[in-house]
Amino acid sequence: MKTTTQAVIIGGGVVGCSVLYHLTKLGWADVMLLERSELTSGSTWHAAGGFHTLNGDTNMAALQGYTIKLYRELEELTGMSCGLHHVGGVTLADNQDRFDMLVAERAKHRYMGLETEIVSPEEIAKIAPITNLDGIVGGLYDPLDGHLDPSGTTHAYAKAARMGGATIELHTKVIETNQHPDGTWDVVTDKGTIHAEHVVNAAGLWAREVAAMAGSYVPLHPMEHQYIVTDDLAEIYDRDREHPHVMDPAGESYLRQEGRGLCIGFYEQPCKPWAVDGTPWDFGHELLPDNLDKIEASIEFAYKRFPILETAGVKSVIHGPFTFAPDGNPLVGPVPGLQNYWSACGVMAGFSQGGGVGLMLAQWMITGECERDVTAMDVGRYGKWITPGYTRPKVIENYQNRFSVSYPNEELPAARPHRTTPMYDIFSDLGAVWGHQFGLEVPNYFAQSDEPDFETPTFRRSDAFSATAREVKAVRAGVGINEVQNFGKFAVTGVGARAWLDRIMAGRIPQPGRMSLTPMLSPKGRLWGDFTVSCLSETEFQITASYGAQEIHHRWFLQNSANNTQVENISDRRNGFQIAGPRARDLLTACSRDDVGAMKFMDVRRMTVGQVACTVQRVSYTGDLGYEIYCDPMDQRQLWWTLWHAGQPMGITPFGMRAMMSLRLDKFFGSWLSEFSPDYTAAETGMDRFISFKKNTNFVGRAAAEAERANPPARMSVVFEVDADDADVVAYEPVFIDGEVKGFCTSGGYSHHSGKSIALALIPRAFAADDLEVEIEIMGQMRRAKRIATPLFDPDGAVMRG
Ligand SMILES: Cc1cc2nc3c(=O)[nH]c(=O)nc-3n(C[C@H](O)[C@H](O)[C@H](O)COP(=O)(O)OP(=O)(O)OC[C@H]3O[C@@H](n4cnc5c(N)ncnc54)[C@H](O)[C@@H]3O)c2cc1C
């Protein structure tokens, strides 16, 4: 066995083998996979082998598309069979909401170039004749759906990797991973120790145990899962072609042909987490005992949907465990807090996602970034707050919701509230209807006593509409207040702080007492963050960005650290309020003896507000006259009562995220992971106006940003007013120009201030005339939209700056 290597991959399931193959494909030959038993000895060997492209996240869907197309490449390269059955599949909709969801998915696919199709019950009868269509409204047909041989595919990845130079050691169990001070690793096995530059945890069912060897926790949990294979059925084997897949979300089942019979699996409600306190090391090539009681209700439903099953004999029952993250997406990338340690875990659909996971991870390890935004599967999307006690109920919820309609305004209840600020009970008493972000409770809106205290999930305008309208009006006409809890905040201190910020941020770094906005770029010029930088002194800065991205940003800061600069994540150690609206200055003046009037737009000051020591920034994402007032969370309630009492004569009104997202539309402000994300460059999104090409620093991404300046990118961000009815743009709706799909929406919504439906979109620069008229597909309807170039509130910034 080799004793040194560039990268050790722990685990020879489909995911580990895909990572190994992709590393060799992208140029690393000196890589090694360690497997404690034979390849496929975890979840992989007993998978049903189905694959599909459908995923609520567009990037995940694209990576699933990549995975499916990769199998032919693997077969050609290795001469091995993956046992591919490209039979297509249909997802059924038994009610209007489910149909709406499929229609919205289909609309997204138009821009992605996926050839899915909405089909009527009559068409479903032809595609999948064994289906009882009672109550079926329609379906979504995907020609890419199919299934394969899990073992053959894993071995094909392994052979392709070996052909690229990789080594695979079977019957070699990793028992320790110990880091050297230089960041390299000793991987200790029962056959000896290997010194590796990088370690990848692809240990599937044992990922928790392997992560613990490095002192880390990976938020996933195994769940028991069952599928049944029937005896031969004449209605199936007499057909002239293979029966396609049928996903029946109402019955929480997936069905396909298996040999001369059928195979049907269930995501049952009475589901069971497996190996709660850890996966036994002696588990491997056995199945769990059959548990047909658990799926009894699902089977009964399936008999109605597929009557042919009722008389079919059962050939075998496959009951095995596989792992899920709390949101069901994989956990991939550099593990926060560790150096050269990578995660490729929590892949619940290894045959749909394994290829994409392998490709992204290999790009990340070799080049430092991926070609697309992988936030949806980034292991850094969870923070240190996550525990097994949170993960388990969330994983159960995710399993149970696997086939549920997923709505854009939906807030899933399991394991909540998990983290709350000192304002939780005060806001609850004021009628807060809560959402959550990165484990933290955040008010979406404040319901009055005669309004519902729960926002009904919908694809259309929700029952939060009137409350949101009221809050928007209160901000624009008087003064609104909300918390600044959901910003990611960092303290950057030390003699090197300015130089470090100048290198890591592309924009201008402000002078003491001032603030600036700046993009943070990847080396290839893609957006890594949109930051507000506040200079408190030459050696002390506060920087703020997305709350949900804090762990990902912090990881990047540590990877790019400097000796004379300290970067601390203070997201939950600084809290406070934003006050916004024409009376905001009056309110702050009433609460402080400091010279509030002297503060100009984008000034930052230390100030005593009431009796609380605060840092006050004159800026507001509402686009209005406004201030962000930060304090120690221990002082936050005191600060609240000061502002709240002083604001009463001014009609102070609490507002939530729904109002905030409407207010920002008035000013065409983009938001993180919608307009601004690693999928886009600064010039595509208009963020290039904040890049300081004048500064004398070789900031990260400079060469790429300069190249873009010399040669503007093909697409650009524009704003449309949409002739919408009761549903607004959410994201990824296709934009038709002269009848052809040319772009897509990045976000949108209803501007309550202007009474208009607004869409932000990326379209080809060549089409971006001021008077451009387009059509946008919303919920299957073509909606006329015209470009608007002037913000709907305070177009010249006089209010914001005044
Ligand atoms: C009943 C069932 C049906 C399924 N159907 C489908 C389907 O139709 N389509 C689909 O896409 N997915 C399906 N899945 C899920 C699929 O099986 C998983 O997504 C996939 O197998 C995950 O692969 P993995 O490589 O991440 O993990 P695993 O397959 O668990 O592999 C991990 C490997 O790591 C090794 N290992 C662990 N610890 C160590 C160590 N310390 N040292 C050395 N080696 C170690 C293990 O021996 C194992 O071989 C199904 C799962 C089940 C249970």
mmCIF file of C-alpha atoms in Angstrom, residues 550-747:
data_model
loop_
_atom_site.group_PDB
_atom_site.id
_atom_site.type_symbol
_atom_site.label_atom_id
_atom_site.label_comp_id
_atom_site.label_asym_id
_atom_site.label_seq_id
_atom_site.Cartn_x
_atom_site.Cartn_y
_atom_site.Cartn_z
ATOM 1 C CA GLN A 550 -21.772 33.445 7.264
ATOM 2 C CA GLU A 551 -20.102 30.050 7.626
ATOM 3 C CA ILE A 552 -19.237 29.952 3.929
ATOM 4 C CA HIS A 553 -17.814 33.484 4.099
ATOM 5 C CA HIS A 554 -15.919 32.763 7.295
ATOM 6 C CA ARG A 555 -14.386 29.668 5.712
ATOM 7 C CA TRP A 556 -13.189 31.797 2.795
ATOM 8 C CA PHE A 557 -11.740 34.417 5.154
ATOM 9 C CA LEU A 558 -9.801 31.746 7.060
ATOM 10 C CA GLN A 559 -8.511 30.256 3.810
ATOM 11 C CA ASN A 560 -7.234 33.733 2.938
ATOM 12 C CA SER A 561 -6.090 34.842 6.363
ATOM 13 C CA ALA A 562 -3.225 37.244 7.100
ATOM 14 C CA ASN A 563 -0.945 37.241 10.154
ATOM 15 C CA ASN A 564 -1.661 40.766 11.273
ATOM 16 C CA THR A 565 -5.442 40.674 10.881
ATOM 17 C CA GLN A 566 -8.090 38.980 12.999
ATOM 18 C CA VAL A 567 -11.423 38.103 11.444
ATOM 19 C CA GLU A 568 -14.113 37.113 13.920
ATOM 20 C CA ASN A 569 -17.628 35.966 13.118
ATOM 21 C CA ILE A 570 -19.746 38.187 15.382
ATOM 22 C CA SER A 571 -23.079 37.522 13.642
ATOM 23 C CA ASP A 572 -24.813 36.536 16.863
ATOM 24 C CA ARG A 573 -22.793 38.792 19.122
ATOM 25 C CA ARG A 574 -24.021 42.004 17.494
ATOM 26 C CA ASN A 575 -27.708 42.528 17.171
ATOM 27 C CA GLY A 576 -30.055 45.479 17.241
ATOM 28 C CA PHE A 577 -32.533 47.183 14.962
ATOM 29 C CA GLN A 578 -33.038 48.882 11.695
ATOM 30 C CA ILE A 579 -35.300 51.934 11.720
ATOM 31 C CA ALA A 580 -36.437 53.220 8.358
ATOM 32 C CA GLY A 581 -38.806 55.796 6.913
ATOM 33 C CA PRO A 582 -39.181 59.587 6.851
ATOM 34 C CA ARG A 583 -39.417 59.779 10.672
ATOM 35 C CA ALA A 584 -36.347 57.598 11.299
ATOM 36 C CA ARG A 585 -34.065 60.561 11.992
ATOM 37 C CA ASP A 586 -36.595 62.114 14.375
ATOM 38 C CA LEU A 587 -36.816 58.841 16.236
ATOM 39 C CA LEU A 588 -33.084 58.399 16.642
ATOM 40 C CA THR A 589 -32.698 62.062 17.617
ATOM 41 C CA ALA A 590 -35.311 61.560 20.317
ATOM 42 C CA CYS A 591 -33.275 58.667 21.739
ATOM 43 C CA SER A 592 -29.747 60.048 21.727
ATOM 44 C CA ARG A 593 -27.817 63.128 22.835
ATOM 45 C CA ASP A 594 -25.357 62.562 19.958
ATOM 46 C CA ASP A 595 -25.616 64.743 16.872
ATOM 47 C CA VAL A 596 -27.774 62.446 14.765
ATOM 48 C CA GLY A 597 -28.500 65.232 12.276
ATOM 49 C CA ALA A 598 -24.820 65.480 11.413
ATOM 50 C CA MET A 599 -24.713 61.885 10.206
ATOM 51 C CA LYS A 600 -24.565 61.728 6.437
ATOM 52 C CA PHE A 601 -25.661 58.801 4.289
ATOM 53 C CA MET A 602 -23.098 55.968 4.693
ATOM 54 C CA ASP A 603 -21.661 57.404 7.921
ATOM 55 C CA VAL A 604 -20.954 55.091 10.854
ATOM 56 C CA ARG A 605 -20.707 56.314 14.466
ATOM 57 C CA ARG A 606 -20.432 54.912 17.946
ATOM 58 C CA MET A 607 -23.339 56.397 19.829
ATOM 59 C CA THR A 608 -25.277 55.989 23.049
ATOM 60 C CA VAL A 609 -28.921 55.316 22.271
ATOM 61 C CA GLY A 610 -31.005 55.607 25.416
ATOM 62 C CA GLN A 611 -28.619 53.960 27.812
ATOM 63 C CA VAL A 612 -27.114 51.457 25.372
ATOM 64 C CA ALA A 613 -23.710 51.652 23.670
ATOM 65 C CA CYS A 614 -24.367 51.237 19.938
ATOM 66 C CA THR A 615 -22.734 51.369 16.554
ATOM 67 C CA VAL A 616 -25.039 53.280 14.226
ATOM 68 C CA GLN A 617 -24.853 53.102 10.432
ATOM 69 C CA ARG A 618 -26.809 55.435 8.209
ATOM 70 C CA VAL A 619 -28.006 53.037 5.597
ATOM 71 C CA SER A 620 -31.120 50.959 4.955
ATOM 72 C CA TYR A 621 -31.930 48.095 2.606
ATOM 73 C CA THR A 622 -35.439 49.567 2.381
ATOM 74 C CA GLY A 623 -33.904 52.357 0.286
ATOM 75 C CA ASP A 624 -35.445 54.898 2.645
ATOM 76 C CA LEU A 625 -33.937 57.280 5.154
ATOM 77 C CA GLY A 626 -32.761 54.765 7.726
ATOM 78 C CA TYR A 627 -30.305 53.598 10.331
ATOM 79 C CA GLU A 628 -28.943 50.251 11.444
ATOM 80 C CA ILE A 629 -28.314 50.334 15.180
ATOM 81 C CA TYR A 630 -26.084 47.520 16.473
ATOM 82 C CA CYS A 631 -25.594 46.591 20.119
ATOM 83 C CA ASP A 632 -24.661 43.729 22.397
ATOM 84 C CA PRO A 633 -27.637 41.298 22.405
ATOM 85 C CA MET A 634 -27.631 41.554 26.221
ATOM 86 C CA ASP A 635 -28.629 45.210 25.791
ATOM 87 C CA GLN A 636 -31.080 44.633 23.001
ATOM 88 C CA ARG A 637 -34.321 44.635 24.970
ATOM 89 C CA GLN A 638 -33.319 47.861 26.696
ATOM 90 C CA LEU A 639 -32.620 49.390 23.275
ATOM 91 C CA TRP A 640 -35.955 48.112 21.998
ATOM 92 C CA TRP A 641 -37.990 49.726 24.757
ATOM 93 C CA THR A 642 -36.146 53.019 24.226
ATOM 94 C CA LEU A 643 -36.915 53.092 20.495
ATOM 95 C CA TRP A 644 -40.403 51.647 20.872
ATOM 96 C CA HIS A 645 -41.564 54.157 23.476
ATOM 97 C CA ALA A 646 -39.968 57.138 21.719
ATOM 98 C CA GLY A 647 -41.488 55.980 18.431
ATOM 99 C CA GLN A 648 -45.091 55.746 19.633
ATOM 100 C CA PRO A 649 -46.031 59.355 18.755
ATOM 101 C CA MET A 650 -44.490 58.742 15.298
ATOM 102 C CA GLY A 651 -46.537 55.589 14.688
ATOM 103 C CA ILE A 652 -43.550 53.238 14.890
ATOM 104 C CA THR A 653 -44.474 49.908 13.274
ATOM 105 C CA PRO A 654 -42.575 46.621 13.344
ATOM 106 C CA PHE A 655 -42.023 45.110 9.910
ATOM 107 C CA GLY A 656 -40.846 41.696 8.754
ATOM 108 C CA MET A 657 -38.950 40.074 5.910
ATOM 109 C CA ARG A 658 -41.932 40.036 3.543
ATOM 110 C CA ALA A 659 -42.131 43.853 3.732
ATOM 111 C CA MET A 660 -38.362 44.165 3.496
ATOM 112 C CA MET A 661 -38.284 42.132 0.277
ATOM 113 C CA SER A 662 -41.068 44.266 -1.184
ATOM 114 C CA LEU A 663 -39.383 47.533 -0.168
ATOM 115 C CA ARG A 664 -36.101 46.547 -1.781
ATOM 116 C CA LEU A 665 -37.909 45.948 -5.076
ATOM 117 C CA ASP A 666 -38.906 49.643 -5.170
ATOM 118 C CA LYS A 667 -35.216 50.459 -5.454
ATOM 119 C CA PHE A 668 -34.276 47.480 -7.665
ATOM 120 C CA PHE A 669 -31.895 46.286 -4.925
ATOM 121 C CA GLY A 670 -30.656 42.759 -5.550
ATOM 122 C CA SER A 671 -30.426 40.120 -2.870
ATOM 123 C CA TRP A 672 -27.890 37.400 -2.100
ATOM 124 C CA LEU A 673 -28.474 34.067 -3.865
ATOM 125 C CA SER A 674 -31.065 35.713 -6.098
ATOM 126 C CA GLU A 675 -29.494 38.522 -8.125
ATOM 127 C CA PHE A 676 -26.071 38.030 -6.566
ATOM 128 C CA SER A 677 -24.607 34.545 -6.364
ATOM 129 C CA PRO A 678 -21.522 32.607 -7.404
ATOM 130 C CA ASP A 679 -23.394 31.814 -10.630
ATOM 131 C CA TYR A 680 -22.891 35.382 -11.795
ATOM 132 C CA THR A 681 -20.095 37.843 -12.301
ATOM 133 C CA ALA A 682 -20.048 41.406 -11.025
ATOM 134 C CA ALA A 683 -20.651 42.956 -14.451
ATOM 135 C CA GLU A 684 -23.594 40.660 -15.190
ATOM 136 C CA THR A 685 -25.366 41.879 -12.087
ATOM 137 C CA GLY A 686 -24.351 45.538 -12.051
ATOM 138 C CA MET A 687 -22.178 45.009 -8.969
ATOM 139 C CA ASP A 688 -19.188 46.090 -11.036
ATOM 140 C CA ARG A 689 -20.101 49.698 -10.278
ATOM 141 C CA PHE A 690 -18.786 49.065 -6.768
ATOM 142 C CA ILE A 691 -15.443 47.644 -7.925
ATOM 143 C CA SER A 692 -12.529 50.007 -7.404
ATOM 144 C CA PHE A 693 -10.324 49.613 -10.421
ATOM 145 C CA LYS A 694 -8.445 52.684 -9.200
ATOM 146 C CA LYS A 695 -7.156 51.038 -6.062
ATOM 147 C CA ASN A 696 -3.618 49.936 -6.117
ATOM 148 C CA THR A 697 -4.249 46.398 -4.905
ATOM 149 C CA ASN A 698 -4.257 43.082 -6.628
ATOM 150 C CA PHE A 699 -7.612 42.166 -5.073
ATOM 151 C CA VAL A 700 -8.937 38.630 -5.488
ATOM 152 C CA GLY A 701 -10.615 38.357 -8.883
ATOM 153 C CA ARG A 702 -9.020 41.535 -10.272
ATOM 154 C CA ALA A 703 -7.755 40.050 -13.530
ATOM 155 C CA ALA A 704 -11.148 38.521 -14.276
ATOM 156 C CA ALA A 705 -12.978 41.744 -13.397
ATOM 157 C CA GLU A 706 -10.665 43.761 -15.647
ATOM 158 C CA ALA A 707 -11.145 41.331 -18.499
ATOM 159 C CA GLU A 708 -14.897 41.718 -18.046
ATOM 160 C CA ARG A 709 -14.599 45.488 -18.070
ATOM 161 C CA ALA A 710 -12.747 45.353 -21.366
ATOM 162 C CA ASN A 711 -15.204 42.855 -22.782
ATOM 163 C CA PRO A 712 -18.651 43.172 -21.166
ATOM 164 C CA PRO A 713 -20.444 39.892 -20.515
ATOM 165 C CA ALA A 714 -23.191 38.673 -22.804
ATOM 166 C CA ARG A 715 -26.005 39.006 -20.276
ATOM 167 C CA MET A 716 -27.095 41.703 -17.880
ATOM 168 C CA SER A 717 -29.562 42.252 -15.079
ATOM 169 C CA VAL A 718 -32.690 44.287 -15.862
ATOM 170 C CA VAL A 719 -35.996 45.058 -14.161
ATOM 171 C CA PHE A 720 -39.476 44.482 -15.565
ATOM 172 C CA GLU A 721 -42.909 45.628 -14.572
ATOM 173 C CA VAL A 722 -45.077 42.564 -15.067
ATOM 174 C CA ASP A 723 -48.704 42.450 -16.060
ATOM 175 C CA ALA A 724 -49.348 39.868 -13.348
ATOM 176 C CA ASP A 725 -52.598 38.765 -11.845
ATOM 177 C CA ASP A 726 -52.489 36.944 -8.503
ATOM 178 C CA ALA A 727 -49.066 35.342 -8.810
ATOM 179 C CA ASP A 728 -45.753 37.172 -9.042
ATOM 180 C CA VAL A 729 -42.335 36.086 -10.175
ATOM 181 C CA VAL A 730 -40.414 34.000 -7.608
ATOM 182 C CA ALA A 731 -37.262 32.915 -9.449
ATOM 183 C CA TYR A 732 -36.113 31.175 -12.628
ATOM 184 C CA GLU A 733 -39.262 31.896 -14.646
ATOM 185 C CA PRO A 734 -38.285 32.028 -18.336
ATOM 186 C CA VAL A 735 -38.232 35.368 -20.173
ATOM 187 C CA PHE A 736 -39.438 35.190 -23.775
ATOM 188 C CA ILE A 737 -38.227 37.747 -26.274
ATOM 189 C CA ASP A 738 -39.938 37.569 -29.674
ATOM 190 C CA GLY A 739 -41.401 34.210 -28.684
ATOM 191 C CA GLU A 740 -38.116 32.572 -27.709
ATOM 192 C CA VAL A 741 -36.704 31.895 -24.257
ATOM 193 C CA LYS A 742 -33.767 34.275 -23.945
ATOM 194 C CA GLY A 743 -33.398 34.834 -20.225
ATOM 195 C CA PHE A 744 -34.774 34.061 -16.788
ATOM 196 C CA CYS A 745 -35.913 35.849 -13.667
ATOM 197 C CA THR A 746 -33.601 36.000 -10.678
ATOM 198 C CA SER A 747 -36.319 37.169 -8.272
#
